[in-house]
Coordinates of C-alpha atoms and ligand atoms in Angstrom, one line a residue:
M276 CA 99.3 119.3 147.3
K277 CA 103.1 118.5 147.0
D278 CA 102.8 115.7 149.5
I279 CA 99.6 114.3 148.0
L280 CA 99.5 110.5 147.9
Y281 CA 98.7 109.1 144.5
K282 CA 96.9 105.8 144.2
E283 CA 97.9 104.0 141.1
G284 CA 99.2 107.1 139.4
W285 CA 96.3 109.5 140.0
L286 CA 94.4 111.1 142.8
N287 CA 91.7 108.4 142.7
I288 CA 89.1 110.6 144.5
K289 CA 85.5 109.4 144.6
T290 CA 83.5 111.6 142.2
D291 CA 79.8 112.3 142.3
P292 CA 78.1 110.0 139.8
A293 CA 75.9 113.0 138.7
I294 CA 78.9 115.0 137.4
D295 CA 78.8 115.7 133.7
F296 CA 82.6 115.3 133.0
V297 CA 82.4 116.8 129.5
K298 CA 80.7 120.0 130.8
E299 CA 83.0 120.3 133.8
I300 CA 86.1 119.8 131.7
K301 CA 85.0 122.5 129.3
Y302 CA 84.3 124.9 132.2
L303 CA 87.6 124.2 134.0
K304 CA 89.6 124.5 130.8
E305 CA 88.1 127.9 130.1
K306 CA 88.4 129.1 133.8
K307 CA 92.0 128.1 134.2
N308 CA 93.2 128.9 130.7
V309 CA 94.2 125.2 130.0
V310 CA 95.0 123.7 126.7
L311 CA 94.1 120.0 126.4
L312 CA 96.4 118.2 124.1
A313 CA 95.4 114.6 123.1
H314 CA 97.2 111.9 121.1
Y315 CA 95.2 110.0 118.4
Y316 CA 95.4 106.9 120.5
Q317 CA 93.2 108.4 123.2
T318 CA 89.6 107.1 123.6
N319 CA 86.9 108.8 121.4
D320 CA 85.4 110.7 124.3
I321 CA 88.8 112.3 125.2
Q322 CA 89.5 113.2 121.6
D323 CA 86.1 115.0 121.5
V324 CA 87.0 117.3 124.4
A325 CA 90.6 118.0 123.3
D326 CA 91.7 121.4 122.0
Y327 CA 94.2 119.7 119.7
I328 CA 94.5 116.1 118.6
G329 CA 97.7 115.0 116.9
D330 CA 100.7 112.7 116.5
S331 CA 103.8 113.0 118.6
L332 CA 105.4 115.7 116.4
G333 CA 102.2 117.8 116.1
L334 CA 101.7 117.6 119.9
A335 CA 105.3 118.8 120.6
Q336 CA 104.9 121.6 118.1
E337 CA 101.6 122.6 119.7
A338 CA 103.1 122.5 123.2
K339 CA 105.9 124.7 122.0
K340 CA 103.7 127.5 120.8
T341 CA 100.8 127.4 123.3
K342 CA 99.9 130.6 125.2
A343 CA 97.8 128.7 127.8
D344 CA 98.8 128.9 131.4
I345 CA 98.4 125.1 132.0
I346 CA 98.9 122.2 129.6
L347 CA 96.9 119.0 130.2
F348 CA 98.4 116.2 128.2
A349 CA 96.1 113.4 127.4
G350 CA 98.8 111.0 126.2
V351 CA 101.6 109.1 127.8
H352 CA 104.3 110.2 130.2
F353 CA 107.2 110.9 127.7
M354 CA 104.8 113.2 125.8
A355 CA 103.9 115.2 128.9
E356 CA 107.5 115.3 129.9
T357 CA 108.5 116.7 126.5
A358 CA 105.8 119.4 126.9
K359 CA 107.3 120.3 130.3
I360 CA 110.8 120.5 128.9
L361 CA 109.6 122.9 126.2
N362 CA 107.7 124.9 128.9
P363 CA 109.7 124.8 132.1
G364 CA 107.7 127.7 133.6
K365 CA 104.3 126.2 132.9
K366 CA 102.3 123.7 134.9
V367 CA 102.0 120.5 132.8
L368 CA 99.4 117.9 134.0
I369 CA 98.9 114.3 133.0
P370 CA 95.7 112.5 133.9
D371 CA 97.6 109.4 135.1
L372 CA 101.3 109.3 136.0
N373 CA 101.3 105.6 135.3
A374 CA 100.5 106.1 131.6
G375 CA 104.0 105.0 130.6
C376 CA 105.3 103.4 127.4
S377 CA 106.8 100.0 126.8
L378 CA 109.2 101.4 124.1
A379 CA 110.5 104.1 126.5
D380 CA 110.9 101.4 129.2
S381 CA 113.0 99.3 126.8
C382 CA 115.8 101.8 127.0
P383 CA 117.2 102.2 130.5
P384 CA 119.6 105.3 130.7
K385 CA 122.5 103.4 132.4
E386 CA 122.7 100.7 129.7
F387 CA 122.2 103.3 127.0
K388 CA 125.0 105.4 128.3
A389 CA 127.4 102.4 128.0
F390 CA 126.1 101.6 124.5
K391 CA 126.7 105.2 123.5
E392 CA 130.3 105.1 124.9
A393 CA 131.0 101.9 122.9
H394 CA 130.2 103.9 119.7
K395 CA 132.0 107.2 120.4
D396 CA 132.1 108.5 116.9
H397 CA 128.4 108.1 116.3
I398 CA 125.7 110.8 116.5
V399 CA 122.7 109.8 118.6
I400 CA 119.2 110.1 117.0
S401 CA 116.5 109.1 119.5
Y402 CA 112.8 108.6 118.8
I403 CA 110.7 110.9 121.0
N404 CA 109.3 107.8 122.7
C405 CA 112.0 107.7 125.3
T406 CA 112.6 109.2 128.8
A407 CA 114.1 112.7 129.4
E408 CA 117.3 110.9 130.5
I409 CA 117.7 109.3 127.1
K410 CA 116.8 112.6 125.4
A411 CA 119.6 114.2 127.4
L412 CA 122.0 111.6 126.1
S413 CA 120.9 112.3 122.5
D414 CA 122.0 114.7 119.8
I415 CA 118.7 115.0 117.9
I416 CA 115.2 113.8 118.7
C417 CA 112.9 112.5 116.0
T418 CA 109.3 111.3 115.6
S419 CA 107.8 108.9 113.1
S420 CA 106.8 112.0 111.0
N421 CA 110.3 113.3 110.5
A422 CA 112.8 110.5 111.2
L423 CA 113.4 109.8 107.5
A424 CA 114.1 113.5 106.7
I425 CA 116.3 114.0 109.7
V426 CA 118.5 110.9 108.9
E427 CA 118.7 112.0 105.3
S428 CA 119.8 115.5 106.3
L429 CA 123.0 114.2 107.8
P430 CA 126.2 113.8 105.8
K431 CA 126.4 110.3 104.2
D432 CA 129.6 109.3 106.2
Q433 CA 128.1 110.3 109.5
K434 CA 127.8 107.3 111.8
I435 CA 124.5 107.0 113.5
I436 CA 123.0 105.4 116.6
F437 CA 119.3 105.1 116.3
A438 CA 117.3 104.5 119.5
P439 CA 115.2 103.1 121.1
D440 CA 112.9 101.6 118.4
K441 CA 114.6 98.9 116.3
N442 CA 111.6 98.6 113.9
L443 CA 111.5 102.3 113.1
G444 CA 115.3 102.3 112.9
A445 CA 115.3 99.3 110.5
Y446 CA 112.6 100.9 108.3
I447 CA 114.6 104.2 108.1
S448 CA 117.8 102.2 107.4
K449 CA 116.1 100.3 104.5
K450 CA 114.6 103.6 103.1
T451 CA 117.9 105.5 103.2
G452 CA 120.3 102.6 102.5
R453 CA 122.3 103.8 105.5
E454 CA 123.6 101.4 108.1
M455 CA 122.7 102.6 111.6
V456 CA 123.5 101.1 115.0
L457 CA 120.1 100.2 116.4
W458 CA 119.1 100.0 120.1
N459 CA 117.1 96.8 120.6
G460 CA 113.8 98.4 121.8
A461 CA 110.2 98.0 120.5
C462 CA 106.6 99.0 121.2
M463 CA 104.5 96.1 122.6
V464 CA 101.4 97.2 120.7
H465 CA 103.0 97.4 117.2
E466 CA 105.0 94.2 117.7
L467 CA 101.9 92.1 118.2
F468 CA 100.4 92.3 114.7
D469 CA 100.2 88.8 113.1
L470 CA 101.3 88.4 109.5
E471 CA 99.2 85.3 108.8
K472 CA 96.0 87.0 110.1
L473 CA 96.8 90.1 108.2
L474 CA 97.2 88.2 104.9
N475 CA 94.0 86.3 105.6
L476 CA 92.2 89.6 106.2
K477 CA 93.7 90.9 102.9
I478 CA 92.3 87.8 101.1
K479 CA 88.8 88.6 102.5
H480 CA 89.2 92.2 101.5
P481 CA 91.3 92.3 98.4
D482 CA 90.1 95.8 97.6
A483 CA 91.5 97.2 100.9
E484 CA 94.8 99.1 101.2
V485 CA 97.1 98.1 104.1
I486 CA 98.3 101.2 105.9
A487 CA 100.8 100.7 108.7
H488 CA 102.8 102.6 111.3
P489 CA 106.6 102.2 111.1
E490 CA 106.8 100.9 114.7
C491 CA 105.6 97.6 113.2
E492 CA 108.0 94.8 112.3
A493 CA 109.6 94.6 108.8
K494 CA 107.6 91.4 107.9
I495 CA 104.4 93.5 108.4
L496 CA 105.7 96.7 106.7
D497 CA 106.7 94.6 103.7
Y498 CA 103.0 94.1 102.9
A499 CA 101.9 97.7 103.5
D500 CA 100.7 99.9 100.7
F501 CA 101.5 103.0 102.8
I502 CA 103.7 103.5 105.9
G503 CA 103.6 106.6 108.1
S504 CA 103.0 108.3 111.4
T505 CA 99.5 108.4 112.8
T506 CA 98.9 111.9 111.2
A507 CA 100.4 110.6 107.9
L508 CA 98.1 107.6 108.0
L509 CA 95.1 109.8 108.7
N510 CA 96.0 112.2 105.8
Y511 CA 96.6 109.3 103.5
S512 CA 93.2 107.8 104.3
K513 CA 91.5 111.1 103.5
K514 CA 93.4 111.6 100.2
S515 CA 93.3 108.1 98.8
K516 CA 90.7 107.2 96.2
N517 CA 90.4 103.8 97.8
K518 CA 87.3 103.1 99.9
K519 CA 88.6 100.4 102.3
F520 CA 91.7 100.3 104.5
I521 CA 93.3 97.7 106.9
V522 CA 94.8 99.9 109.6
V523 CA 97.9 98.5 111.2
T524 CA 98.4 100.6 114.3
E525 CA 96.7 101.4 117.6
T526 CA 92.9 101.5 117.1
G527 CA 92.4 105.0 118.5
I528 CA 93.2 106.5 115.1
L529 CA 90.2 104.8 113.5
Y530 CA 87.9 107.4 115.2
Q531 CA 89.3 110.4 113.3
M532 CA 89.7 108.3 110.1
Q533 CA 86.0 107.4 110.2
K534 CA 85.0 110.9 111.2
N535 CA 86.9 112.4 108.3
S536 CA 85.8 109.8 105.7
P537 CA 82.4 108.5 106.7
E538 CA 81.9 106.8 103.4
K539 CA 85.1 104.7 103.7
T540 CA 85.6 101.4 105.7
F541 CA 88.4 101.1 108.2
I542 CA 89.3 97.6 109.5
P543 CA 91.7 97.3 112.4
A544 CA 94.5 94.8 111.7
P545 CA 94.4 91.7 114.0
P546 CA 97.0 91.1 116.7
D547 CA 98.5 87.6 117.3
N548 CA 95.9 86.7 120.0
S549 CA 92.3 87.3 120.7
C550 CA 92.6 90.2 123.2
A551 CA 92.3 93.9 122.3
C552 CA 96.1 94.1 122.1
N553 CA 96.2 96.7 119.4
E554 CA 94.9 99.1 122.1
C555 CA 97.8 100.7 124.0
P556 CA 97.2 99.9 127.7
Y557 CA 99.1 103.0 128.7
M558 CA 97.2 105.4 126.4
K559 CA 94.0 103.8 127.6
R560 CA 94.7 104.5 131.3
N561 CA 93.4 108.1 130.7
T562 CA 89.7 108.7 131.2
L563 CA 87.4 111.7 131.3
E564 CA 87.1 111.3 135.1
K565 CA 90.9 111.4 135.5
I566 CA 91.0 114.5 133.3
Y567 CA 88.3 116.2 135.3
I568 CA 90.2 115.5 138.6
A569 CA 93.5 116.6 137.1
L570 CA 91.9 119.9 136.1
K571 CA 90.2 120.4 139.4
Y572 CA 93.1 119.7 141.7
E573 CA 95.9 120.5 139.2
E574 CA 97.5 117.1 139.9
P575 CA 99.2 114.9 138.8
E576 CA 101.8 117.5 137.7
I577 CA 105.0 116.7 135.8
R578 CA 107.9 117.7 138.0
M579 CA 111.5 117.6 136.7
E580 CA 114.9 118.6 137.8
N581 CA 116.1 121.8 136.1
T582 CA 119.4 120.3 134.9
L583 CA 117.6 117.4 133.3
M584 CA 115.2 119.8 131.6
E585 CA 118.1 121.9 130.3
K586 CA 120.1 118.9 129.0
S587 CA 117.1 117.4 127.2
L588 CA 115.9 120.6 125.7
Q589 CA 118.6 121.1 123.0
P590 CA 118.0 117.8 121.1
I591 CA 114.2 118.5 121.1
L592 CA 114.7 122.0 119.8
R593 CA 117.0 120.6 117.1
M594 CA 114.2 118.3 115.9
L595 CA 111.7 121.2 115.9
E596 CA 114.1 123.4 113.9
L597 CA 114.9 120.6 111.4
S598 CA 111.2 119.8 111.1
E599 CA 110.4 123.3 110.0
K600 CA 113.1 123.2 107.3
L601 CA 112.7 119.6 106.1
V602 CA 109.2 118.3 106.6
Ligands
13P843 P1 103.3 108.9 116.3 O1 102.5 109.8 117.2 O2 104.6 109.6 115.9 O3 102.5 108.4 115.1 O4 103.8 107.6 117.1 C1 102.8 106.7 117.6 C2 103.1 106.2 119.0 O5 103.3 105.1 119.2 C3 103.0 107.2 120.0 O6 103.3 106.6 121.2
SF4_844 FE1 104.4 103.4 123.8 FE2 103.6 101.7 121.9 FE3 101.8 102.8 123.6 FE4 103.0 104.3 121.8 S1 101.6 102.6 121.4 S2 102.7 104.8 123.9 S3 105.0 103.4 121.6 S4 103.5 101.4 124.1

């Protein structure tokens, strides 16, 4: 299997059209003692077969404590890579190796190393949406759930580089009143929300609360009634007395919002064009068919150099420890 040829990031094997993927996935998970972890941005059918659905922090915590022999990560590459770093002895599978991330891609290790060297007295906090190479160059990893608490936990005079998301960095900087050196990276999905269209939607639905992910630009966040990670947005929509929400993040989260609050209305915020651009094209590469093939053939597998895994582990563990204390 090591020499297997992937076609477009997965085994791309012709499957029998009669196969019931849901049934087969459940059977193979049980038989091989697999835990299927899925991010909220996965399609509804994948969320329905997952053992755990969560945001980046929840998924990393779940990966850390799993007793399963195999982890199948229905998310993007940096998430599966994080699960592998936390479990070097386990097999970690991803349905499609090409499920990348524009934000992780916006921070190449060579350039980041030079950037870090130009700010020698700074501590490096990196958002988990980055490659293992960037994690290895960082002091602490954070997610959108714990970035604020982690930055606030550092001494006031500690100089900070925040990478790679400039929008999350600017939001944390504004909340804490701390200046941080920001890497100029962004998520292609969260950068596409259009302010004028959002305001028009708000005029049409004046009773709706705007809830947004902090990867959005400041001009969008300025109009949000609540800002938080995908899990925080979901929890807010459950707790709020409001009955209508304009949701400014990837549309996958709307499935759990609607499931948890069937009496409420959730409206996806519009992007600045007519395509389905608030769907993450990387997250949406995963399908039930690819999950079935991955479980059956135990490929594609995340394979990493031991030294890279060792170097990138400490900053992730620091995040998990701080999260337990602070969040
Ligand atoms: P969270 O999972 O932290 O909400 O981040 C969203 C995201 O863009 C994941 O790629
Ligand atoms: Fe990356 Fe953005 Fe997709 Fe998340 S939504 S995986 S940050 S491109």
